[in-house]
Structures are given as structure tokens and as C-alpha cells.
Amino acid sequence: MNPSGDIASQQGRLIVVSTLLMLLIIVPVIALTIWFAWRYRKNNTAARYEPDWDHSTQLELVIWGAPLLIIIALGLLTWISTHTLDPYRPLSRLDADRPIPADVKTLTVEVVALDWKWLFIYPEQGIATVNELAAPVDVPIRFKITSSTIMNSFFIPALAGQIYAMPGMQTSLNAVINKPGEFEGFSANYSGAGFSDMRFKFHGLSQENFDQWVQARKAASGHLNRPDYLQLEKPSEKEPVRYYGTVDKDLYHAILNRCIEPGQMCMDQMMSGHKMEQHHE
């Protein structure tokens, strides 16, 4: 409800509009309940007493018509917003007043939920970080999200809604940060003993500062390869921020397809082989 990105701003507005629409029914119903209880209390002899009354067409129209209109409005709003704010859908604008410039390139970030920390891989920049994320302001971001072990949830409230992370599967989130600053990110799905400390900082930076941030991370001596990842993957709590100046190019693919350890067949190869067998049969 305190957005710094266009997607979060649209989602916050959707919550407010939906709440106001529902209050159009809730507030009158509560007010009328109190009024009827007071108006027709036992000792109010001035109130009309009609024990044989059982129907009013006008009242029936109001009782059924008003909620029906609210439901139709909410349904249309939800349907339109569900498609507009689909996390898999590429962005069509930076904010309400600005389309995406033709020369702006989307930033790709590969996100891996570990026990109990977050790994962020920047494939185009060739770096990786643990428990720290950064992106330039007004640049579309595409997050590719998976998990190493159990189901988790990637959530930066100021940026966009939560997206689940699942082992052996990839989910996506397209978003943009419109204001520079430092924002909270965390897991929104209970995942075990270290869940409470599974947090990270998300930095919205100018393009110049982001480039400097990348260069500083490239200067880090760490290299993230498969053996190093297997050590990182082991459960740990309150993991400090760390940086990797280089990353194996196929590491995220191996994590996603469950073939990090030597000799393991990747899931996509397994499924491809199964489809070929079915085709020959």
C-alpha cells in the first residue's frame, strides 16, 4: 500500500477500489441493522406494527439489485485487472504517464529460493548475489523464479505482488521500480526454521549507480560454480550478504532442472527423451 513501482501501484489501487465497492453494501447494511433494532424496539409504541406484512417489490429490487450490481462491477474489475497485472505478461508502460521507450532493454534476474536465503543471478552481467538485489529505476525487470527444495514465495511489496517459487518449476514476474531507494524483500511462505530471517534488501538505483553496483560486484573474488552452489544450498540461517564476480552460465538451468550434481540427468532432457519415445511408439 506504499508502492514505488507501477505494478504495486496498480495493485494497491485495485485493493482500494474493491474495498470501496464492497463498502457500498456493507455500510448501509450495518447502518440499517442498527436503525431497525432501534426503530422497532419493544418500548417504541410510535413505530408502525404490521405483523401480516410479507412482501415489497421495491424492497426486493433493492435487496437483490444492489448486491448484483456490485458483484458485476467487481467481476469486471477483477477480470480486467487479472489480465492487465498478469505477472507473466511483459510490461507495456513504465507508469501511468509513460510508455516503455523503444531503446530500453529488459533486465533479467534469475531468482533461487534456498534454505533460508535468496540467490540472485544476473545472467547478462555475469554476477550473482546472496540476499541483496538491485535494479535501475524505470527499467523493466523480468524475474525468473525457482526454488532449490521446498515451495517458497518471492515478495517485494513496494515493487509488485508475491510470486511462488517451486522446485523443478519456473515462475515469472515482470515489474519496474519507479523510485530510487532501499526496499524490503522477503519470503511470504513459511518454509521452515529460518523462514523469519529469509529477508533481503532491494535497491532501486539510477542507471549510473546500477552500473557502478555491477562493476563493484564483478570485482568480488568469488566464483559461483556447481560445487560452490552445493555448499551454498545447504540450510543456513541469517545468511550474510555475499557476492560472486563470475557465475557458471548454465547454473540456473541446472538448478531449475534438478541436475546440479555430476551424473544427474536434467529434467528437460528427461522429458524430451520421453516425448521422443512416445513419438516413435
Coordinates of N, CA, C and O in Angstrom, one line a residue, residues 107-109 120 122 125 127 129 131-137 141 143 156 177 181 200-206 209-211 213-214 217:
L107 N 15.8 -5.9 -18.0 CA 16.9 -6.6 -17.1 C 16.3 -7.9 -16.7 O 15.2 -8.0 -16.1
T108 N 17.1 -9.0 -16.9 CA 16.7 -10.3 -16.4 C 17.5 -10.7 -15.1 O 18.7 -10.5 -15.0
V109 N 16.7 -11.2 -14.2 CA 17.3 -11.6 -12.9 C 16.7 -13.0 -12.6 O 15.5 -13.2 -12.7
F120 N 20.5 -14.5 -6.2 CA 20.1 -13.7 -7.4 C 21.2 -13.8 -8.4 O 22.3 -13.4 -8.1
Y122 N 22.5 -12.6 -12.2 CA 22.3 -11.7 -13.3 C 23.0 -12.3 -14.5 O 24.2 -12.1 -14.7
Q125 N 24.9 -9.8 -16.8 CA 26.1 -9.1 -16.2 C 27.1 -10.1 -15.7 O 28.2 -9.7 -15.4
I127 N 27.1 -11.9 -12.9 CA 27.4 -11.8 -11.4 C 26.2 -12.5 -10.7 O 25.2 -12.8 -11.2
T129 N 24.5 -12.6 -6.4 CA 24.5 -12.1 -5.1 C 23.6 -13.0 -4.2 O 22.7 -13.7 -4.7
N131 N 21.1 -12.5 -0.9 CA 20.4 -11.6 0.0 C 20.6 -10.1 -0.3 O 20.5 -9.3 0.6
E132 N 20.9 -9.8 -1.6 CA 20.9 -8.4 -2.0 C 20.5 -8.4 -3.5 O 21.0 -9.2 -4.3
L133 N 19.6 -7.4 -3.8 CA 19.1 -7.3 -5.1 C 19.1 -5.8 -5.5 O 18.8 -5.0 -4.7
A134 N 19.4 -5.6 -6.8 CA 19.4 -4.2 -7.2 C 18.9 -4.1 -8.7 O 19.1 -5.1 -9.4
A135 N 18.3 -3.0 -9.0 CA 17.9 -2.8 -10.4 C 17.8 -1.3 -10.7 O 17.6 -0.5 -9.8
P136 N 18.0 -0.9 -11.9 CA 17.9 0.5 -12.3 C 16.5 1.0 -12.3 O 15.5 0.3 -12.6
V137 N 16.3 2.3 -11.9 CA 14.9 2.9 -11.9 C 14.4 3.0 -13.4 O 15.2 3.3 -14.3
I141 N 12.0 -5.1 -15.5 CA 12.7 -6.3 -14.9 C 11.9 -7.5 -15.1 O 10.7 -7.5 -14.9
F143 N 11.9 -11.2 -13.7 CA 12.4 -12.2 -12.7 C 12.0 -13.6 -13.2 O 10.8 -13.9 -13.5
I156 N 8.4 -8.5 -2.8 CA 8.9 -7.1 -2.6 C 7.7 -6.2 -2.6 O 7.2 -5.8 -3.7
I177 N 10.7 -0.7 -11.1 CA 10.8 0.2 -9.9 C 10.9 1.7 -10.4 O 11.7 2.0 -11.3
G181 N 15.7 4.0 -4.0 CA 15.6 3.8 -2.6 C 15.9 2.4 -2.2 O 16.3 1.6 -3.1
F200 N 15.9 -9.8 2.4 CA 16.9 -9.2 1.6 C 16.6 -7.8 1.3 O 15.4 -7.3 1.5
K201 N 17.5 -7.0 0.9 CA 17.3 -5.6 0.5 C 17.3 -5.5 -1.0 O 18.1 -6.1 -1.7
F202 N 16.3 -4.7 -1.5 CA 16.2 -4.4 -2.9 C 16.5 -2.9 -3.1 O 15.9 -2.1 -2.5
H203 N 17.5 -2.7 -3.9 CA 18.0 -1.3 -4.2 C 17.5 -0.8 -5.5 O 17.8 -1.4 -6.6
G204 N 16.7 0.3 -5.5 CA 16.4 1.0 -6.8 C 17.4 2.0 -7.0 O 17.6 3.0 -6.2
L205 N 18.1 1.9 -8.1 CA 19.3 2.8 -8.4 C 19.1 3.5 -9.7 O 18.4 3.0 -10.6
S206 N 19.8 4.6 -9.9 CA 19.9 5.3 -11.2 C 20.7 4.4 -12.1 O 21.5 3.5 -11.6
N209 N 24.4 4.6 -11.1 CA 24.7 3.9 -9.9 C 24.5 2.4 -10.0 O 25.3 1.6 -9.4
F210 N 23.6 1.9 -10.8 CA 23.5 0.5 -11.1 C 24.7 -0.1 -11.8 O 25.2 -1.2 -11.4
D211 N 25.2 0.6 -12.8 CA 26.4 0.2 -13.5 C 27.6 0.1 -12.5 O 28.4 -0.8 -12.6
W213 N 27.3 -0.4 -9.3 CA 27.0 -1.5 -8.4 C 27.4 -2.8 -9.1 O 28.0 -3.7 -8.4
V214 N 27.1 -3.0 -10.4 CA 27.5 -4.2 -11.1 C 29.0 -4.3 -11.1 O 29.6 -5.4 -10.9
R217 N 30.4 -5.5 -7.9 CA 30.2 -6.9 -7.7 C 31.1 -7.8 -8.6 O 31.5 -8.9 -8.2

